[in-house]
């Protein structure tokens, strides 16, 4: 699955999409980098108007994990306002990289 092929909506995410962009984080319970990723994404979402952060428990949502092709946690998808994936990263992201990726979505 390549960037641009994935499109998610509020029903699939269990939360509304951000007005300008959505940071979708796939996490698992015992994943230390997931906790650090949550902090980074929460900070970025608070800094950038119209951006929301949605965290999804990968173990509880295996259907969605398979649908979007997530292979490890944490995986972060950057969605545009319509829910289309514009960027994807596996592993713990740096704040500067998340902000740069948002530039493609908004």
Short mmCIF file of N, CA and C in Angstrom, two decimals:
data_model
loop_
_atom_site.label_atom_id
_atom_site.label_comp_id
_atom_site.label_asym_id
_atom_site.label_seq_id
_atom_site.Cartn_x
_atom_site.Cartn_y
_atom_site.Cartn_z
N UNK A 1 0.84 -1.17 0.00
CA UNK A 1 0.00 0.00 0.00
C UNK A 1 0.89 1.23 0.00
N UNK A 2 0.62 2.16 -0.87
CA UNK A 2 1.45 3.35 -0.96
C UNK A 2 0.69 4.56 -0.44
N UNK A 3 1.46 5.62 -0.18
CA UNK A 3 0.86 6.87 0.28
C UNK A 3 -0.16 7.31 -0.76
N UNK A 4 -1.29 7.79 -0.29
CA UNK A 4 -2.34 8.24 -1.18
C UNK A 4 -3.43 7.20 -1.40
N UNK A 5 -3.09 5.93 -1.17
CA UNK A 5 -4.08 4.88 -1.35
C UNK A 5 -5.01 4.76 -0.14
N UNK A 6 -4.51 5.15 1.02
CA UNK A 6 -5.28 5.03 2.25
C UNK A 6 -6.12 6.28 2.46
N UNK A 7 -7.39 6.07 2.76
CA UNK A 7 -8.28 7.17 3.14
C UNK A 7 -9.13 6.67 4.30
N UNK A 8 -9.13 7.42 5.39
CA UNK A 8 -9.86 7.03 6.59
C UNK A 8 -10.89 8.09 6.93
N UNK A 9 -11.98 7.65 7.56
CA UNK A 9 -13.01 8.60 7.97
C UNK A 9 -13.23 8.50 9.48
N UNK A 10 -14.09 9.36 9.99
CA UNK A 10 -14.34 9.43 11.43
C UNK A 10 -14.87 8.11 11.97
N UNK A 11 -15.67 7.42 11.20
CA UNK A 11 -16.22 6.14 11.66
C UNK A 11 -15.10 5.12 11.87
N UNK A 12 -14.17 5.05 10.95
CA UNK A 12 -13.06 4.10 11.08
C UNK A 12 -12.14 4.47 12.24
N UNK A 13 -11.92 5.77 12.43
CA UNK A 13 -11.01 6.24 13.47
C UNK A 13 -11.65 6.27 14.86
N UNK A 14 -12.96 6.36 14.90
CA UNK A 14 -13.64 6.49 16.18
C UNK A 14 -13.61 7.90 16.71
N UNK A 15 -13.12 8.84 15.94
CA UNK A 15 -13.06 10.26 16.29
C UNK A 15 -13.16 11.08 15.02
N UNK A 16 -13.53 12.34 15.17
CA UNK A 16 -13.63 13.23 14.01
C UNK A 16 -12.24 13.54 13.47
N UNK A 17 -12.17 13.76 12.16
CA UNK A 17 -10.93 14.21 11.54
C UNK A 17 -10.66 15.65 11.94
N UNK A 18 -9.38 16.02 11.94
CA UNK A 18 -9.03 17.41 12.20
C UNK A 18 -9.50 18.28 11.05
N UNK A 19 -9.75 19.53 11.33
CA UNK A 19 -10.23 20.47 10.32
C UNK A 19 -9.23 20.62 9.17
N UNK A 20 -7.93 20.60 9.49
CA UNK A 20 -6.89 20.75 8.46
C UNK A 20 -6.11 19.47 8.23
N UNK A 21 -5.88 18.70 9.28
CA UNK A 21 -5.10 17.46 9.17
C UNK A 21 -5.30 16.62 10.43
N UNK A 22 -4.99 15.33 10.30
CA UNK A 22 -5.10 14.41 11.44
C UNK A 22 -3.84 13.57 11.52
N UNK A 23 -3.29 13.48 12.72
CA UNK A 23 -2.15 12.61 13.00
C UNK A 23 -2.72 11.33 13.61
N UNK A 24 -2.60 10.21 12.91
CA UNK A 24 -3.13 8.94 13.38
C UNK A 24 -1.97 8.09 13.84
N UNK A 25 -1.99 7.71 15.11
CA UNK A 25 -0.91 6.91 15.70
C UNK A 25 -1.43 5.52 16.03
N UNK A 26 -0.76 4.51 15.50
CA UNK A 26 -1.05 3.12 15.85
C UNK A 26 -0.07 2.72 16.93
N UNK A 27 -0.58 2.30 18.09
CA UNK A 27 0.24 1.98 19.26
C UNK A 27 -0.12 0.61 19.80
N UNK A 28 0.75 0.12 20.68
CA UNK A 28 0.45 -1.11 21.43
C UNK A 28 0.81 -0.87 22.89
N UNK A 29 0.24 -1.66 23.76
CA UNK A 29 0.30 -1.43 25.21
C UNK A 29 1.72 -1.38 25.77
N UNK A 30 2.60 -2.24 25.33
CA UNK A 30 3.91 -2.34 25.95
C UNK A 30 5.01 -1.69 25.11
N UNK A 31 4.65 -0.71 24.33
CA UNK A 31 5.56 -0.05 23.40
C UNK A 31 6.04 1.27 24.01
N UNK A 32 7.30 1.30 24.49
CA UNK A 32 7.84 2.53 25.08
C UNK A 32 7.92 3.67 24.06
N UNK A 33 8.36 3.43 22.82
CA UNK A 33 8.39 4.52 21.85
C UNK A 33 6.99 5.08 21.55
N UNK A 34 5.96 4.28 21.77
CA UNK A 34 4.58 4.76 21.55
C UNK A 34 4.23 5.88 22.52
N UNK A 35 4.67 5.76 23.76
CA UNK A 35 4.39 6.80 24.75
C UNK A 35 5.08 8.11 24.37
N UNK A 36 6.34 8.02 23.95
CA UNK A 36 7.06 9.21 23.53
C UNK A 36 6.42 9.81 22.27
N UNK A 37 5.98 8.96 21.36
CA UNK A 37 5.32 9.43 20.14
C UNK A 37 4.03 10.15 20.49
N UNK A 38 3.28 9.63 21.44
CA UNK A 38 2.03 10.27 21.88
C UNK A 38 2.31 11.70 22.36
N UNK A 39 3.37 11.87 23.15
CA UNK A 39 3.71 13.20 23.65
C UNK A 39 4.04 14.16 22.51
N UNK A 40 4.86 13.70 21.56
CA UNK A 40 5.25 14.54 20.43
C UNK A 40 4.02 14.94 19.60
N UNK A 41 3.18 13.97 19.28
CA UNK A 41 2.01 14.26 18.45
C UNK A 41 1.01 15.16 19.17
N UNK A 42 0.83 14.95 20.48
CA UNK A 42 -0.05 15.83 21.25
C UNK A 42 0.47 17.27 21.23
N UNK A 43 1.79 17.43 21.38
CA UNK A 43 2.39 18.77 21.36
C UNK A 43 2.19 19.44 20.02
N UNK A 44 2.43 18.71 18.94
CA UNK A 44 2.27 19.28 17.60
C UNK A 44 0.81 19.63 17.34
N UNK A 45 -0.11 18.75 17.70
CA UNK A 45 -1.54 19.02 17.50
C UNK A 45 -1.98 20.26 18.28
N UNK A 46 -1.40 20.47 19.45
CA UNK A 46 -1.74 21.64 20.26
C UNK A 46 -1.16 22.92 19.66
N UNK A 47 -0.05 22.80 18.94
CA UNK A 47 0.63 23.96 18.35
C UNK A 47 0.00 24.42 17.04
N UNK A 48 -0.54 23.48 16.28
CA UNK A 48 -1.01 23.79 14.92
C UNK A 48 -2.54 23.77 14.89
N UNK A 49 -3.17 24.92 14.66
CA UNK A 49 -4.63 24.98 14.62
C UNK A 49 -5.21 24.07 13.54
N UNK A 50 -6.30 23.39 13.90
CA UNK A 50 -6.99 22.53 12.94
C UNK A 50 -6.41 21.15 12.78
N UNK A 51 -5.41 20.81 13.60
CA UNK A 51 -4.78 19.48 13.54
C UNK A 51 -5.18 18.69 14.77
N UNK A 52 -5.61 17.45 14.56
CA UNK A 52 -5.96 16.60 15.69
C UNK A 52 -5.06 15.37 15.72
N UNK A 53 -4.99 14.74 16.88
CA UNK A 53 -4.19 13.53 17.09
C UNK A 53 -5.14 12.42 17.55
N UNK A 54 -5.12 11.31 16.83
CA UNK A 54 -5.95 10.16 17.18
C UNK A 54 -5.01 8.99 17.40
N UNK A 55 -5.13 8.36 18.57
CA UNK A 55 -4.31 7.18 18.86
C UNK A 55 -5.19 5.93 18.78
N UNK A 56 -4.70 4.92 18.08
CA UNK A 56 -5.44 3.69 17.88
C UNK A 56 -4.66 2.53 18.48
N UNK A 57 -5.32 1.74 19.30
CA UNK A 57 -4.72 0.53 19.88
C UNK A 57 -4.66 -0.53 18.78
N UNK A 58 -3.46 -0.81 18.31
CA UNK A 58 -3.28 -1.73 17.18
C UNK A 58 -3.82 -3.13 17.49
N UNK A 59 -3.65 -3.56 18.73
CA UNK A 59 -4.09 -4.90 19.10
C UNK A 59 -5.62 -5.01 19.09
N UNK A 60 -6.29 -3.93 19.46
CA UNK A 60 -7.76 -3.93 19.51
C UNK A 60 -8.37 -3.69 18.13
N UNK A 61 -7.59 -3.14 17.21
CA UNK A 61 -8.11 -2.79 15.88
C UNK A 61 -7.31 -3.48 14.78
N UNK A 62 -7.13 -4.79 14.90
CA UNK A 62 -6.38 -5.54 13.90
C UNK A 62 -6.98 -5.40 12.51
N UNK A 63 -8.29 -5.23 12.42
CA UNK A 63 -8.94 -5.03 11.12
C UNK A 63 -8.38 -3.80 10.42
N UNK A 64 -8.29 -2.69 11.15
CA UNK A 64 -7.80 -1.45 10.57
C UNK A 64 -6.29 -1.53 10.31
N UNK A 65 -5.56 -2.17 11.22
CA UNK A 65 -4.11 -2.37 11.03
C UNK A 65 -3.85 -3.07 9.70
N UNK A 66 -4.60 -4.12 9.45
CA UNK A 66 -4.43 -4.86 8.19
C UNK A 66 -4.86 -4.03 6.99
N UNK A 67 -5.97 -3.32 7.15
CA UNK A 67 -6.51 -2.52 6.05
C UNK A 67 -5.52 -1.46 5.56
N UNK A 68 -4.84 -0.82 6.50
CA UNK A 68 -3.92 0.26 6.12
C UNK A 68 -2.46 -0.19 6.02
N UNK A 69 -2.19 -1.47 6.34
CA UNK A 69 -0.84 -2.00 6.17
C UNK A 69 0.17 -1.59 7.22
N UNK A 70 -0.26 -1.47 8.47
CA UNK A 70 0.66 -1.16 9.56
C UNK A 70 1.41 -2.43 9.94
N UNK A 71 2.75 -2.32 10.00
CA UNK A 71 3.58 -3.49 10.28
C UNK A 71 4.22 -3.46 11.66
N UNK A 72 4.34 -2.27 12.27
CA UNK A 72 4.94 -2.16 13.61
C UNK A 72 4.38 -0.95 14.32
N UNK A 73 4.59 -0.92 15.62
CA UNK A 73 4.18 0.25 16.40
C UNK A 73 5.42 0.91 16.99
N UNK A 74 5.41 2.22 17.09
CA UNK A 74 4.38 3.11 16.59
C UNK A 74 4.50 3.33 15.08
N UNK A 75 3.36 3.48 14.45
CA UNK A 75 3.28 3.95 13.06
C UNK A 75 2.37 5.16 13.07
N UNK A 76 2.81 6.21 12.39
CA UNK A 76 2.03 7.45 12.32
C UNK A 76 1.64 7.72 10.88
N UNK A 77 0.35 7.97 10.67
CA UNK A 77 -0.15 8.40 9.37
C UNK A 77 -0.52 9.87 9.48
N UNK A 78 -0.14 10.65 8.49
CA UNK A 78 -0.56 12.05 8.42
C UNK A 78 -1.65 12.10 7.35
N UNK A 79 -2.86 12.47 7.78
CA UNK A 79 -4.00 12.55 6.88
C UNK A 79 -4.33 14.00 6.58
N UNK A 80 -4.75 14.27 5.35
CA UNK A 80 -5.20 15.62 5.03
C UNK A 80 -6.62 15.82 5.54
N UNK A 81 -7.22 16.95 5.25
CA UNK A 81 -8.55 17.28 5.79
C UNK A 81 -9.62 16.30 5.33
N UNK A 82 -9.41 15.65 4.19
CA UNK A 82 -10.39 14.68 3.67
C UNK A 82 -10.11 13.26 4.13
N UNK A 83 -9.03 13.06 4.94
CA UNK A 83 -8.74 11.74 5.45
C UNK A 83 -7.80 10.92 4.59
N UNK A 84 -7.22 11.53 3.56
CA UNK A 84 -6.27 10.81 2.70
C UNK A 84 -4.87 10.87 3.29
N UNK A 85 -4.19 9.76 3.25
CA UNK A 85 -2.82 9.68 3.76
C UNK A 85 -1.87 10.46 2.85
N UNK A 86 -1.10 11.35 3.47
CA UNK A 86 -0.08 12.08 2.71
C UNK A 86 1.33 11.70 3.13
N UNK A 87 1.49 11.19 4.34
CA UNK A 87 2.80 10.74 4.82
C UNK A 87 2.59 9.61 5.82
N UNK A 88 3.62 8.78 5.96
CA UNK A 88 3.60 7.67 6.91
C UNK A 88 5.02 7.49 7.45
N UNK A 89 5.10 7.17 8.73
CA UNK A 89 6.40 6.90 9.34
C UNK A 89 6.25 5.83 10.41
N UNK A 90 7.20 4.91 10.44
CA UNK A 90 7.24 3.89 11.50
C UNK A 90 8.36 4.27 12.45
N UNK A 91 8.14 4.02 13.73
CA UNK A 91 9.12 4.39 14.74
C UNK A 91 8.79 5.74 15.34
N UNK A 92 9.58 6.12 16.32
CA UNK A 92 9.32 7.36 17.05
C UNK A 92 9.76 8.56 16.21
N UNK A 93 8.84 9.46 15.88
CA UNK A 93 9.20 10.61 15.04
C UNK A 93 9.76 11.76 15.87
N UNK A 94 10.52 12.61 15.21
CA UNK A 94 10.99 13.85 15.83
C UNK A 94 9.94 14.93 15.55
N UNK A 95 9.79 15.84 16.49
CA UNK A 95 8.77 16.89 16.36
C UNK A 95 8.95 17.66 15.05
N UNK A 96 10.18 17.99 14.70
CA UNK A 96 10.45 18.76 13.47
C UNK A 96 9.98 18.01 12.23
N UNK A 97 10.13 16.67 12.23
CA UNK A 97 9.70 15.87 11.09
C UNK A 97 8.17 15.82 10.98
N UNK A 98 7.50 15.78 12.12
CA UNK A 98 6.03 15.78 12.12
C UNK A 98 5.51 17.11 11.58
N UNK A 99 6.12 18.20 12.01
CA UNK A 99 5.71 19.52 11.54
C UNK A 99 5.94 19.63 10.03
N UNK A 100 7.07 19.13 9.55
CA UNK A 100 7.36 19.16 8.12
C UNK A 100 6.34 18.33 7.35
N UNK A 101 5.99 17.15 7.87
CA UNK A 101 5.01 16.29 7.20
C UNK A 101 3.64 16.96 7.15
N UNK A 102 3.31 17.71 8.19
CA UNK A 102 2.03 18.43 8.19
C UNK A 102 1.97 19.47 7.07
N UNK A 103 3.12 20.00 6.70
CA UNK A 103 3.18 20.97 5.62
C UNK A 103 2.64 20.41 4.32
N UNK A 104 2.75 19.11 4.13
CA UNK A 104 2.23 18.47 2.93
C UNK A 104 0.71 18.24 3.01
N UNK A 105 0.19 18.21 4.22
CA UNK A 105 -1.23 17.88 4.41
C UNK A 105 -2.12 19.10 4.45
N UNK A 106 -1.58 20.24 4.89
CA UNK A 106 -2.44 21.43 5.05
C UNK A 106 -2.27 22.41 3.92
#
